[in-house]
Coordinates of C-alpha atoms in Angstrom, one line a residue:
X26 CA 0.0 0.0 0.0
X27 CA 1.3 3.5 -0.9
X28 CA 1.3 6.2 1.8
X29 CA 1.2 9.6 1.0
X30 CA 4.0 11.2 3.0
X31 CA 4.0 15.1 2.1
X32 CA 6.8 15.5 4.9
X33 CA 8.6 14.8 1.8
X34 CA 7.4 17.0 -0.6
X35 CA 9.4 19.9 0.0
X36 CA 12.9 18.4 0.9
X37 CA 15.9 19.2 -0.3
X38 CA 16.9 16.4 -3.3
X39 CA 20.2 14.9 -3.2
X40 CA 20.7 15.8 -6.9
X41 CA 22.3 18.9 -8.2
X42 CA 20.7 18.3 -11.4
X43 CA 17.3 20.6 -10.7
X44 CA 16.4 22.4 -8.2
X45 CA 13.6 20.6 -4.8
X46 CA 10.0 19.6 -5.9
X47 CA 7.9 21.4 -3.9
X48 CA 3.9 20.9 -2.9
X49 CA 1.6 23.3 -4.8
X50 CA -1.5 24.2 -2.9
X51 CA -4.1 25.4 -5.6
X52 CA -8.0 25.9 -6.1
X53 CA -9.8 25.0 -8.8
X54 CA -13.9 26.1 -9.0
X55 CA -13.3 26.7 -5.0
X56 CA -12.2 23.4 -4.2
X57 CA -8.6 23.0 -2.8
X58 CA -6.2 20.5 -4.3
X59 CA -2.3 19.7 -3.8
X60 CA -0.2 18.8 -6.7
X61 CA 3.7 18.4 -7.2
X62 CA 6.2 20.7 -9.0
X63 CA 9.8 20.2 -10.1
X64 CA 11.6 21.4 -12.7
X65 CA 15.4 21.4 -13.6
X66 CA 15.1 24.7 -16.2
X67 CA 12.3 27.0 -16.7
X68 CA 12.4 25.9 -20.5
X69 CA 12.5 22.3 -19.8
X70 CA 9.2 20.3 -21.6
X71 CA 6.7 19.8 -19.4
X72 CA 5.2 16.6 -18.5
X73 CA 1.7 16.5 -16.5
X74 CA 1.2 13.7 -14.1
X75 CA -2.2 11.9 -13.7
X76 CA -2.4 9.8 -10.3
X77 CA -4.2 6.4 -10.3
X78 CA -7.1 5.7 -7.8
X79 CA -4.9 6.1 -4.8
X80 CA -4.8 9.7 -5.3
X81 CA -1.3 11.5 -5.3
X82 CA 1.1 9.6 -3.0
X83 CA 5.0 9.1 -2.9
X84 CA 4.3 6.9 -5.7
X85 CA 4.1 9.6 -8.4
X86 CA 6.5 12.2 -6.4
X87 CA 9.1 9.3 -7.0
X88 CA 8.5 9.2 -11.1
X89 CA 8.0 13.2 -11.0
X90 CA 11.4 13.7 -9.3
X91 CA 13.1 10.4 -11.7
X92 CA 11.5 12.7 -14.8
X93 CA 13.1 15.5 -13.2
X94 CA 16.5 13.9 -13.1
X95 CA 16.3 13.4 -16.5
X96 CA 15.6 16.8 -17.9
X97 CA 11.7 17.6 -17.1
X98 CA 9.6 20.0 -15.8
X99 CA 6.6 17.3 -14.0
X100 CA 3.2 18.8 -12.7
X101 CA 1.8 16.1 -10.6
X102 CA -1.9 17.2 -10.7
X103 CA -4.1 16.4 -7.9
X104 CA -7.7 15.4 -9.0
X105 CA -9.6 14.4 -6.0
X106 CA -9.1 17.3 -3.6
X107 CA -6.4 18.5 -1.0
X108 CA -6.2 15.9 2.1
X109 CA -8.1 13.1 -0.3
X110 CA -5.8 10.0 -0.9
X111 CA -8.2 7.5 -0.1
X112 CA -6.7 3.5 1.4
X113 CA -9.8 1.7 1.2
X114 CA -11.3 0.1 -2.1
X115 CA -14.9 2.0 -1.6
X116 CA -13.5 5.4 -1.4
X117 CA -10.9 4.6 -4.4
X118 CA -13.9 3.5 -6.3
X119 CA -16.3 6.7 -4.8
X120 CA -13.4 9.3 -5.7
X121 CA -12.7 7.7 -9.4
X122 CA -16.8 7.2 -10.0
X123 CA -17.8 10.5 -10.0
X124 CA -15.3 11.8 -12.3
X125 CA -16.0 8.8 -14.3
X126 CA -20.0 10.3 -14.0
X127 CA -18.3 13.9 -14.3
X128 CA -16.0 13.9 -17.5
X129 CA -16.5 18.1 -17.7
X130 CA -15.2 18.6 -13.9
X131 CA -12.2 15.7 -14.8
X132 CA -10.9 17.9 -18.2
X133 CA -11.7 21.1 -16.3
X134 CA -9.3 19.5 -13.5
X135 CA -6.7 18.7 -15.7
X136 CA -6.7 21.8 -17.5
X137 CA -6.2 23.4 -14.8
X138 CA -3.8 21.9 -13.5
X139 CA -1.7 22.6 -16.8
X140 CA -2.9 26.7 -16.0
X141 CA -1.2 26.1 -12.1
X142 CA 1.9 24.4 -14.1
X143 CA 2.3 27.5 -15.9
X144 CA 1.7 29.9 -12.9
X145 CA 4.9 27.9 -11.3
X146 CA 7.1 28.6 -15.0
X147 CA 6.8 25.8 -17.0
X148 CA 6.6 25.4 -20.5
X149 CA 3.5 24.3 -21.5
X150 CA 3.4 25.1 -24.8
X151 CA 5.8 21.5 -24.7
X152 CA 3.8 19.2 -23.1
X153 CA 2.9 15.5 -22.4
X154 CA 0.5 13.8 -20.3
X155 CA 1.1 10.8 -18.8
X156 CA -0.7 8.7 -16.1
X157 CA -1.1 5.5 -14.1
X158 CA -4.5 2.8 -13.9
X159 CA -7.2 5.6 -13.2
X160 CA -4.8 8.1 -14.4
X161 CA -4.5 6.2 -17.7
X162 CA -8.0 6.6 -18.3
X163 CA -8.4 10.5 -17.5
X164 CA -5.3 10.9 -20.0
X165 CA -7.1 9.2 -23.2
X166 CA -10.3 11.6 -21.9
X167 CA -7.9 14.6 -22.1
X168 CA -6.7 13.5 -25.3
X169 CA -10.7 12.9 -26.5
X170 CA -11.0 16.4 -25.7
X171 CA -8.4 17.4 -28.2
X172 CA -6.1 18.9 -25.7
X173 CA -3.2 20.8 -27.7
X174 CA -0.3 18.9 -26.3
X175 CA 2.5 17.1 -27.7
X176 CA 1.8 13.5 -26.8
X177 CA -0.2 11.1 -24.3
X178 CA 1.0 8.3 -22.4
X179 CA -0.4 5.5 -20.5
X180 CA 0.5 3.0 -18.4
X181 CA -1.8 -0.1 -17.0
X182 CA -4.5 2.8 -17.8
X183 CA -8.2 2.3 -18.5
X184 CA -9.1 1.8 -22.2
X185 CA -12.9 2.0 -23.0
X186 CA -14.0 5.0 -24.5
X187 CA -17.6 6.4 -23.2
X188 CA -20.4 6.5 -25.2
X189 CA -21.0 9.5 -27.8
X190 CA -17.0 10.1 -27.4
X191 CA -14.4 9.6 -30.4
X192 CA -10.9 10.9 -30.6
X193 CA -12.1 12.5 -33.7
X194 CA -10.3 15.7 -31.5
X195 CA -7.3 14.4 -30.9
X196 CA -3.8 16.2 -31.4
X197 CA -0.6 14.5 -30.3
X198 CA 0.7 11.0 -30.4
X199 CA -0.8 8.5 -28.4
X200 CA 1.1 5.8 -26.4
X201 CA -0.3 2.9 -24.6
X202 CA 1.5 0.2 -22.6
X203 CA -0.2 -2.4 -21.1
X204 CA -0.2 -5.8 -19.1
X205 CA -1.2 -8.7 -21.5
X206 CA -1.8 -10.5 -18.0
X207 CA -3.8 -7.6 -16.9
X208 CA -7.6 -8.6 -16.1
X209 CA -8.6 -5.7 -14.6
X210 CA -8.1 -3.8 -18.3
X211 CA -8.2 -7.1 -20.8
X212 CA -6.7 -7.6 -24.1
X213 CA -10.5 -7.4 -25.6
X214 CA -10.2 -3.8 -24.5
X215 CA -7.1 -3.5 -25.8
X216 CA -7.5 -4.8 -28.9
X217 CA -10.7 -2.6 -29.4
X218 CA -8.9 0.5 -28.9
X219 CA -6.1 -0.6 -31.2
X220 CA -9.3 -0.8 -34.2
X221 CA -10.5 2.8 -33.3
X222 CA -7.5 4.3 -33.4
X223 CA -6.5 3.1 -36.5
X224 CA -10.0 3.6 -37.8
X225 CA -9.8 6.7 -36.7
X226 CA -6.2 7.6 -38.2
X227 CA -5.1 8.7 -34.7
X228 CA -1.5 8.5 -34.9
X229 CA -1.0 5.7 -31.8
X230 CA 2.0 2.7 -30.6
X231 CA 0.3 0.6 -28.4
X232 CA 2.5 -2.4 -26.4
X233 CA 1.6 -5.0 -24.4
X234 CA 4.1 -7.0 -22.0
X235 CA 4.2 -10.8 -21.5
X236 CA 2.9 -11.8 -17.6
X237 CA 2.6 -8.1 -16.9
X238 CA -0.3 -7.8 -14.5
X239 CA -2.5 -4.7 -13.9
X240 CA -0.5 -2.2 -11.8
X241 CA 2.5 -3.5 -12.9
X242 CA 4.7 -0.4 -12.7
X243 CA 3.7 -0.4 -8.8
X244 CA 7.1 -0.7 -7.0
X245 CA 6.9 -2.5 -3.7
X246 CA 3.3 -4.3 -4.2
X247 CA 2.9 -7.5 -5.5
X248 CA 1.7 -7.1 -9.1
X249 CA 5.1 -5.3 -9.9
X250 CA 6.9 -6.5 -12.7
X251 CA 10.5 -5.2 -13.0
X252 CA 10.9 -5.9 -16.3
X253 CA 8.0 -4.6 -17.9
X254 CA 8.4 -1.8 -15.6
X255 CA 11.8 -0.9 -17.0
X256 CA 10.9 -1.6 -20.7
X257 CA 7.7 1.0 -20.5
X258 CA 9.9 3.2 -18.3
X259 CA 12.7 3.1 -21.4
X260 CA 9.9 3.4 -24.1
X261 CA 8.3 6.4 -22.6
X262 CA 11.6 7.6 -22.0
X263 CA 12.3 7.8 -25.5
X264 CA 8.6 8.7 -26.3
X265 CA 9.2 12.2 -24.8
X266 CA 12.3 12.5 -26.9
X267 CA 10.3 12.2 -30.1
X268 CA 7.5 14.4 -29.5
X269 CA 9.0 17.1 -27.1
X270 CA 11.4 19.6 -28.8

């Protein structure tokens, strides 16, 4: 289990490579919220973070500082509220439903989270989103939405698109990395999105990973899967290189 441990949001990184992360305390239509920053330049691209259903936890810090490190600017947006990193499966499942039920208030989260990202100095006119399980999902709704960003990346992320949505909208490459032993998300859903993209011309690379379970990037629990973790870590890796400038 991940525990959310913002004692160590705003220490001083070992690294002389980019300056602290620090917490960001921000509102969005009244409602408080606490993301992530760090950045090693104020022109570095920017890549926004979207937490899976635990909310935002040491979890993404860790990959926002790791990003950092290797040249980055990472906004790690919080979508469920300041204080809200729910442990127990109803309240995961409460928090994720209703922006599941809400898709306006989930874009209008993430967009603004890209405005707060900007307030801090990045450069968001060279961006990517990326996000984890839940995460996954709210990135393909951003990208549905035909954000104006560079590029969208998933991992172990939810696949289905709703009904009466298309990615008709859709600027920036997709890429979509996912467990072949994942039953949570299953290769029927996988495969599925694989024929509307195409069908759809969305420019897309989509990769599955033998015995890769759902969650698989998940360090410390029990579905992680070191390998596939470091071959969709080096992919996306290289995916930022492509598409930022």
């Amino acid at each position: 289990m991940k525990i959310f441990l913002f004692t160590l949001l705003s220490f001083c990184l070992s690294s002389a490579a980019y300056a602290a992360g620090k917490e960001v305390t921000y509102t969005i239509n009244d409602q408080a919220y606490q993301g992530y920053y760090v950045s090693p330049s104020a022109d570095a691209p920017l890549v926004l973070l979207i937490h899976d259903w635990d909310g935002l936890t040491d979890y993404e810090v860790k990959r926002a500082d790791m990003l950092a490190e290797m040249g980055y600017s990472v906004f790690a947006a919080d979508l469920f509220g300041a204080g809200v990193r729910p442990t127990k499966m109803e309240d995961k499942r409460q928090h994720t439903g209703e922006l599941y039920k809400d898709r306006t208030k989930m874009n209008s989260l993430m967009n603004g989270a890209l405005d707060v990202a900007k307030e801090q100095g990045a450069n968001t006119g060279n961006t990517v989103v990326m996000g984890y399980c839940f995460g996954g999902a709210a990135v393909l709704e951003m990208a549905r939405s035909g954000a104006d960003v560079k590029g969208f990346a998933t991992f172990h992320g939810g696949l289905t698109t709703p009904e009466g949505q298309d990615y008709s909208k859709t600027k920036g490459k997709l890429l979509i990395m996912h467990g072949s032993a994942d039953t949570a998300i299953t290769m029927d859903q996988f495969a599925a999105l694989t024929n509307e993209l195409e069908s759809s011309g969305i420019n897309h690379e989509m990769i599955t990973y033998s015995g890769a379970p759902h969650a698989f990037t998940v360090f410390g629990s029990d579905r992680y899967r070191e390998d596939a973790d470091k071959k969709s870590w080096q992919r996306f890796s290289e995916f930022l290189k492509e598409v930022t400038q």
